[in-house]
Amino acid sequence: MAVILQQTLNGLQLGSVYALIALGYTMVYGILRLINFAHGDIFMIACYIGFFASGAFLARHLPTWAVFASTLLTSMVLTALLAMLIERSAYKPLRYAPRVSAVITALGVGLFLEHFTLATLGPAPRAIPPLLPAANYNMGGLTISSLQLMIIVISIILMLLLDTVVQKTMTGMAMRAISFDKTVVPLMGVPVDRIISLTFAIGSAVAAAGGILYSQAYPIINPYMGVRIGWWAFIAAVVGGIGNIRGAMLGGYILGFVEVFTPTILPSSTYRDFVAFTILLAVLIVRPTGILGRVAAQKV
Amino acid sequence: MPLLHVEQLTHYFGGLRAVSDFNLDLHEGEVVGLIGPNGAGKTTVFNLITGVYRPTRGRIQLDGKDLVGMQSCDIVSMGIARTFQTIRLFRELSVLDNVRIGHFSQARYSVGAALFRSGPFRRQEERVRERAYELLETFNLSRYASSPAKALPYGEQRRLEIARALASNPKILLLDEPAAGMNPNEIDRLLETIAWLKDRFGLTIFLIEHQMRVVMGICERILVLDFGETIAEGTPDEIRTNPRVLEAYLGKEAS
Amino acid sequence: MHSDVLKSKRTLLLIAAGLALSFLVERSGLVSSYVLQILMYVGINIILTLSLNLVNGYMGEFSVGHAGFMAVGAYMASIVTVWVFRNSLGWLAFPVAILAGGAAAAGTSLIVAIPSFRTRGDYLAIVTLAFNMIVKSLLENIEALGGPRGFLGMNRLTNLVWVYVWCAITIYIIRNFVYSNYGRAMLSIREDEVASNLVSVNTRQTKVLVFVISAFFAGVAGALFAHLVQFINPRTFSIQKSTDILVMVYLGGIGSIFGSILGATVYTVLLELLRPLGVWRWVVGPLMLVVLMITRPTGIMGLREFLGFVPREERAERRKEGTAIAAASR
């Protein structure tokens, strides 16, 4: 029992990170119908930014909480800028091209980011210093670390914040309007370009937050880390219903539990990719629009 | 026995009833019209007959054989061809290929024959090519054979769509607003073409039309649809004077 | 008729000359073994590019997991030569192994083909991606096949002659398929799938067929590859590999046999020439893909074909195309 509770907690922690990254996939898909395959690598870049930023802030002998806060902020802002740059230079020219072109471009951008990082920073893994207090509390066989709680709590706060932005603010309304109809909305005075840029920025900033939190739990980073985590978050977005923000959160937690509980059911944790992608395939075959996605009718 | 028998055809989109209890008996050689205001469910009826949607309820029989649940391509191969409200040609492909694709179910050679270009392949391909050219000739389109379909003028595109539909050798032709976007002159020519088509190919025609003039000029029988319900059925004269039809078309004040 | 026979003789002669040349190059030592190796990579990549072009270019579906099929073919063929034939019989066993690799890949393609009945576009892309990942992940977990360490023990059975022969077969079969009833059905799916089904094309059967043929040749390419490098491991067949194949397709041009040959050749040779750049070389492919998509998304030969690859009876119409359009607009 204690083991299951412990694993549930681990699942929640991992699921929070997946959910944060899945949000970026889903927001961009919702507004542009583009699967931004580069998103996982944007997450990786965010971790690298976090690595250099935390180093710089630590050198200034700030208190740890201040280092964490400023690292988080720096990474979120810089990653958002990078995403906006990618959107402007690579995706915008293809906004009215066949969607296939845009998706292939996204794959290309992702690989570019990976290899560019590899070429400039080298393949050697680096470790991000711990910035969050890591005290362990024992509760009847169950070990709860303050780090774990912090990750879960910060993630949930961010998600609630995002959900409020999308549901309640003018910007969020504009986002939903554009995802509904891209041709008419500009006529109503909605600045489409700006809203799309903003969507990329917010999605990537949230992924960056996920990255910083993730690297507090798993401090080793390398240029390829975005591949696996990116794919998992992507599966989370699809399973929950891509384009649907609450779906992404739900999917994130589902995937978190899948990862944590796979080794207890199957012989080894190396099966986890197999399990995740099989779930993805099954969802796509049975309910292509995911758990919370809407079904679009075919037009003749 | 009617050629096409449709009984209590009903279809829901989500909770919305698009077509309800639609009945139709189409006899060989008839020209029947389906009219009604925009959004009345006319194209949905076509989509149900041709298997694009599976009806919520009801039955559709061609020559006594049930069509519900069959794939569109099989329904078409059995003898029901159609055109579309907005032209749906294979735009990048040549005019000849558009018509040859319409012959798909008639080129009967195996995949193996195709991959190795064996005897049956050559013979059947030759036959398909000849028949495609014949059709193009009939519709006065053969000089465009190698142009991409998108390069044709609008009127020719409409004709090509009919030629492509006829390639599958149908018994029944469903025309979805054939006069859309045409001027009165072109409409007159279209009416002649339809009458001629019917005789030349021995067709039974069921057509959707928005413009009264077209249906009145050519149909022997007309059904009127409004909000998915059949509100009237009869000869053009009966329809013209039917108060419910006038109401549906012109609104309540006019009646 | 007379000139037809003459022309088809000329084609046969050309193919035979190519065969003789490949034999000569392989045996004579005219070129270094390095160049020979590159030539074989070019050939294998031509097969991969053409087979993916069938799905992505001609049918307009969107597969991004082609390396998955290649992996199935590579492992299957290696199992046949190493376990079944125990490296005996030399090159006699090779065609059997290649065909087995192709067949195995073709069989697995149903996993992708059947979902394609209901979903297309980005969703199908995800399905193919998932397929690629599942294959890789399964191979990593099957200890008998070496798991993540890979599978080895194959003899170097692949040579330039084999590669040439399979390139010729691939081009011949795919060309015949494209210019047949089934091929036209495939093109009509790209243009308008719903309309296609409504003018009697059996779109499901056509899709299965196209996926099966495409996967078969990807499997063949995998088999040739495995017996060239003599060592395969799951990482070889990652999304990176699939992306490379995509680059070749979209570089050379969608819906074009000549384009595929061009794309595979240019990309393979270019990557070799960039070898001195080290890691930076890997930045080139993705960057090229992005620039290509923005500037010329259909590729160099996009939807156009070199007349030499068009069957004779179809050529007449193709030649007339230009003039007829001019006439139509008058």
mmCIF file with all atom_site columns, N, CA, C and O in Angstrom, chain C residues 244-267:
data_model
loop_
_atom_site.group_PDB
_atom_site.id
_atom_site.type_symbol
_atom_site.label_atom_id
_atom_site.label_alt_id
_atom_site.label_comp_id
_atom_site.label_asym_id
_atom_site.label_entity_id
_atom_site.label_seq_id
_atom_site.pdbx_PDB_ins_code
_atom_site.Cartn_x
_atom_site.Cartn_y
_atom_site.Cartn_z
_atom_site.occupancy
_atom_site.B_iso_or_equiv
_atom_site.pdbx_formal_charge
_atom_site.auth_seq_id
_atom_site.auth_comp_id
_atom_site.auth_asym_id
_atom_site.auth_atom_id
_atom_site.pdbx_PDB_model_num
ATOM 1  N N  . ASP C 1 244 ? 15.437 11.838 -42.394 1.00 0.00 ? 244 ASP C N  1
ATOM 2  C CA . ASP C 1 244 ? 16.345 11.845 -43.541 1.00 0.00 ? 244 ASP C CA 1
ATOM 3  C C  . ASP C 1 244 ? 15.608 11.444 -44.819 1.00 0.00 ? 244 ASP C C  1
ATOM 4  O O  . ASP C 1 244 ? 15.794 12.047 -45.878 1.00 0.00 ? 244 ASP C O  1
ATOM 5  N N  . ILE C 1 245 ? 14.777 10.410 -44.704 1.00 0.00 ? 245 ILE C N  1
ATOM 6  C CA . ILE C 1 245 ? 14.060 9.935  -45.894 1.00 0.00 ? 245 ILE C CA 1
ATOM 7  C C  . ILE C 1 245 ? 13.073 11.001 -46.359 1.00 0.00 ? 245 ILE C C  1
ATOM 8  O O  . ILE C 1 245 ? 12.933 11.250 -47.551 1.00 0.00 ? 245 ILE C O  1
ATOM 9  N N  . LEU C 1 246 ? 12.423 11.642 -45.376 1.00 0.00 ? 246 LEU C N  1
ATOM 10 C CA . LEU C 1 246 ? 11.504 12.737 -45.733 1.00 0.00 ? 246 LEU C CA 1
ATOM 11 C C  . LEU C 1 246 ? 12.247 13.832 -46.494 1.00 0.00 ? 246 LEU C C  1
ATOM 12 O O  . LEU C 1 246 ? 11.751 14.349 -47.496 1.00 0.00 ? 246 LEU C O  1
ATOM 13 N N  . VAL C 1 247 ? 13.432 14.189 -46.003 1.00 0.00 ? 247 VAL C N  1
ATOM 14 C CA . VAL C 1 247 ? 14.202 15.242 -46.667 1.00 0.00 ? 247 VAL C CA 1
ATOM 15 C C  . VAL C 1 247 ? 14.457 14.859 -48.122 1.00 0.00 ? 247 VAL C C  1
ATOM 16 O O  . VAL C 1 247 ? 14.257 15.662 -49.033 1.00 0.00 ? 247 VAL C O  1
ATOM 17 N N  . MET C 1 248 ? 14.836 13.613 -48.336 1.00 0.00 ? 248 MET C N  1
ATOM 18 C CA . MET C 1 248 ? 15.133 13.193 -49.704 1.00 0.00 ? 248 MET C CA 1
ATOM 19 C C  . MET C 1 248 ? 13.897 13.268 -50.597 1.00 0.00 ? 248 MET C C  1
ATOM 20 O O  . MET C 1 248 ? 13.973 13.680 -51.752 1.00 0.00 ? 248 MET C O  1
ATOM 21 N N  . VAL C 1 249 ? 12.747 12.863 -50.031 1.00 0.00 ? 249 VAL C N  1
ATOM 22 C CA . VAL C 1 249 ? 11.506 12.916 -50.815 1.00 0.00 ? 249 VAL C CA 1
ATOM 23 C C  . VAL C 1 249 ? 11.181 14.358 -51.196 1.00 0.00 ? 249 VAL C C  1
ATOM 24 O O  . VAL C 1 249 ? 10.928 14.669 -52.360 1.00 0.00 ? 249 VAL C O  1
ATOM 25 N N  . TYR C 1 250 ? 11.212 15.247 -50.182 1.00 0.00 ? 250 TYR C N  1
ATOM 26 C CA . TYR C 1 250 ? 10.769 16.616 -50.444 1.00 0.00 ? 250 TYR C CA 1
ATOM 27 C C  . TYR C 1 250 ? 11.835 17.446 -51.134 1.00 0.00 ? 250 TYR C C  1
ATOM 28 O O  . TYR C 1 250 ? 11.535 18.496 -51.696 1.00 0.00 ? 250 TYR C O  1
ATOM 29 N N  . LEU C 1 251 ? 13.085 16.988 -51.085 1.00 0.00 ? 251 LEU C N  1
ATOM 30 C CA . LEU C 1 251 ? 14.130 17.672 -51.840 1.00 0.00 ? 251 LEU C CA 1
ATOM 31 C C  . LEU C 1 251 ? 13.979 17.346 -53.323 1.00 0.00 ? 251 LEU C C  1
ATOM 32 O O  . LEU C 1 251 ? 13.896 18.229 -54.174 1.00 0.00 ? 251 LEU C O  1
ATOM 33 N N  . GLY C 1 252 ? 13.895 16.069 -53.636 1.00 0.00 ? 252 GLY C N  1
ATOM 34 C CA . GLY C 1 252 ? 13.821 15.649 -55.037 1.00 0.00 ? 252 GLY C CA 1
ATOM 35 C C  . GLY C 1 252 ? 12.506 16.045 -55.675 1.00 0.00 ? 252 GLY C C  1
ATOM 36 O O  . GLY C 1 252 ? 12.465 16.452 -56.837 1.00 0.00 ? 252 GLY C O  1
ATOM 37 N N  . GLY C 1 253 ? 11.444 15.909 -54.930 1.00 0.00 ? 253 GLY C N  1
ATOM 38 C CA . GLY C 1 253 ? 10.151 16.293 -55.483 1.00 0.00 ? 253 GLY C CA 1
ATOM 39 C C  . GLY C 1 253 ? 9.114  15.219 -55.266 1.00 0.00 ? 253 GLY C C  1
ATOM 40 O O  . GLY C 1 253 ? 9.358  14.044 -55.530 1.00 0.00 ? 253 GLY C O  1
ATOM 41 N N  . ILE C 1 254 ? 7.935  15.652 -54.784 1.00 0.00 ? 254 ILE C N  1
ATOM 42 C CA . ILE C 1 254 ? 6.879  14.692 -54.515 1.00 0.00 ? 254 ILE C CA 1
ATOM 43 C C  . ILE C 1 254 ? 6.262  14.230 -55.829 1.00 0.00 ? 254 ILE C C  1
ATOM 44 O O  . ILE C 1 254 ? 6.245  14.954 -56.824 1.00 0.00 ? 254 ILE C O  1
ATOM 45 N N  . GLY C 1 255 ? 5.780  12.996 -55.828 1.00 0.00 ? 255 GLY C N  1
ATOM 46 C CA . GLY C 1 255 ? 5.092  12.457 -56.991 1.00 0.00 ? 255 GLY C CA 1
ATOM 47 C C  . GLY C 1 255 ? 5.960  12.357 -58.223 1.00 0.00 ? 255 GLY C C  1
ATOM 48 O O  . GLY C 1 255 ? 5.478  12.571 -59.334 1.00 0.00 ? 255 GLY C O  1
ATOM 49 N N  . SER C 1 256 ? 7.237  12.068 -58.038 1.00 0.00 ? 256 SER C N  1
ATOM 50 C CA . SER C 1 256 ? 8.115  11.970 -59.200 1.00 0.00 ? 256 SER C CA 1
ATOM 51 C C  . SER C 1 256 ? 9.190  10.911 -58.972 1.00 0.00 ? 256 SER C C  1
ATOM 52 O O  . SER C 1 256 ? 9.886  10.931 -57.956 1.00 0.00 ? 256 SER C O  1
ATOM 53 N N  . ILE C 1 257 ? 9.306  9.986  -59.920 1.00 0.00 ? 257 ILE C N  1
ATOM 54 C CA . ILE C 1 257 ? 10.334 8.946  -59.803 1.00 0.00 ? 257 ILE C CA 1
ATOM 55 C C  . ILE C 1 257 ? 11.713 9.575  -59.981 1.00 0.00 ? 257 ILE C C  1
ATOM 56 O O  . ILE C 1 257 ? 12.622 9.360  -59.187 1.00 0.00 ? 257 ILE C O  1
ATOM 57 N N  . PHE C 1 258 ? 11.819 10.375 -61.019 1.00 0.00 ? 258 PHE C N  1
ATOM 58 C CA . PHE C 1 258 ? 13.096 11.027 -61.269 1.00 0.00 ? 258 PHE C CA 1
ATOM 59 C C  . PHE C 1 258 ? 13.481 11.902 -60.080 1.00 0.00 ? 258 PHE C C  1
ATOM 60 O O  . PHE C 1 258 ? 14.643 11.946 -59.674 1.00 0.00 ? 258 PHE C O  1
ATOM 61 N N  . GLY C 1 259 ? 12.496 12.585 -59.530 1.00 0.00 ? 259 GLY C N  1
ATOM 62 C CA . GLY C 1 259 ? 12.747 13.433 -58.368 1.00 0.00 ? 259 GLY C CA 1
ATOM 63 C C  . GLY C 1 259 ? 13.320 12.643 -57.199 1.00 0.00 ? 259 GLY C C  1
ATOM 64 O O  . GLY C 1 259 ? 14.247 13.089 -56.522 1.00 0.00 ? 259 GLY C O  1
ATOM 65 N N  . SER C 1 260 ? 12.772 11.443 -56.970 1.00 0.00 ? 260 SER C N  1
ATOM 66 C CA . SER C 1 260 ? 13.260 10.621 -55.862 1.00 0.00 ? 260 SER C CA 1
ATOM 67 C C  . SER C 1 260 ? 14.708 10.225 -56.079 1.00 0.00 ? 260 SER C C  1
ATOM 68 O O  . SER C 1 260 ? 15.517 10.235 -55.143 1.00 0.00 ? 260 SER C O  1
ATOM 69 N N  . ILE C 1 261 ? 15.030 9.861  -57.311 1.00 0.00 ? 261 ILE C N  1
ATOM 70 C CA . ILE C 1 261 ? 16.403 9.460  -57.613 1.00 0.00 ? 261 ILE C CA 1
ATOM 71 C C  . ILE C 1 261 ? 17.339 10.648 -57.370 1.00 0.00 ? 261 ILE C C  1
ATOM 72 O O  . ILE C 1 261 ? 18.385 10.533 -56.732 1.00 0.00 ? 261 ILE C O  1
ATOM 73 N N  . LEU C 1 262 ? 16.886 11.789 -57.859 1.00 0.00 ? 262 LEU C N  1
ATOM 74 C CA . LEU C 1 262 ? 17.666 13.017 -57.700 1.00 0.00 ? 262 LEU C CA 1
ATOM 75 C C  . LEU C 1 262 ? 17.843 13.360 -56.222 1.00 0.00 ? 262 LEU C C  1
ATOM 76 O O  . LEU C 1 262 ? 18.952 13.613 -55.747 1.00 0.00 ? 262 LEU C O  1
ATOM 77 N N  . GLY C 1 263 ? 16.732 13.353 -55.480 1.00 0.00 ? 263 GLY C N  1
ATOM 78 C CA . GLY C 1 263 ? 16.764 13.734 -54.072 1.00 0.00 ? 263 GLY C CA 1
ATOM 79 C C  . GLY C 1 263 ? 17.684 12.831 -53.269 1.00 0.00 ? 263 GLY C C  1
ATOM 80 O O  . GLY C 1 263 ? 18.515 13.301 -52.475 1.00 0.00 ? 263 GLY C O  1
ATOM 81 N N  . ALA C 1 264 ? 17.555 11.505 -53.487 1.00 0.00 ? 264 ALA C N  1
ATOM 82 C CA . ALA C 1 264 ? 18.373 10.548 -52.743 1.00 0.00 ? 264 ALA C CA 1
ATOM 83 C C  . ALA C 1 264 ? 19.850 10.748 -53.072 1.00 0.00 ? 264 ALA C C  1
ATOM 84 O O  . ALA C 1 264 ? 20.710 10.749 -52.189 1.00 0.00 ? 264 ALA C O  1
ATOM 85 N N  . THR C 1 265 ? 20.147 10.950 -54.340 1.00 0.00 ? 265 THR C N  1
ATOM 86 C CA . THR C 1 265 ? 21.546 11.085 -54.763 1.00 0.00 ? 265 THR C CA 1
ATOM 87 C C  . THR C 1 265 ? 22.160 12.359 -54.196 1.00 0.00 ? 265 THR C C  1
ATOM 88 O O  . THR C 1 265 ? 23.218 12.330 -53.566 1.00 0.00 ? 265 THR C O  1
ATOM 89 N N  . VAL C 1 266 ? 21.473 13.475 -54.413 1.00 0.00 ? 266 VAL C N  1
ATOM 90 C CA . VAL C 1 266 ? 22.019 14.761 -53.980 1.00 0.00 ? 266 VAL C CA 1
ATOM 91 C C  . VAL C 1 266 ? 22.245 14.768 -52.468 1.00 0.00 ? 266 VAL C C  1
ATOM 92 O O  . VAL C 1 266 ? 23.309 15.134 -51.985 1.00 0.00 ? 266 VAL C O  1
ATOM 93 N N  . TYR C 1 267 ? 21.244 14.304 -51.716 1.00 0.00 ? 267 TYR C N  1
ATOM 94 C CA . TYR C 1 267 ? 21.334 14.374 -50.259 1.00 0.00 ? 267 TYR C CA 1
ATOM 95 C C  . TYR C 1 267 ? 22.438 13.461 -49.725 1.00 0.00 ? 267 TYR C C  1
ATOM 96 O O  . TYR C 1 267 ? 23.216 13.851 -48.853 1.00 0.00 ? 267 TYR C O  1
#
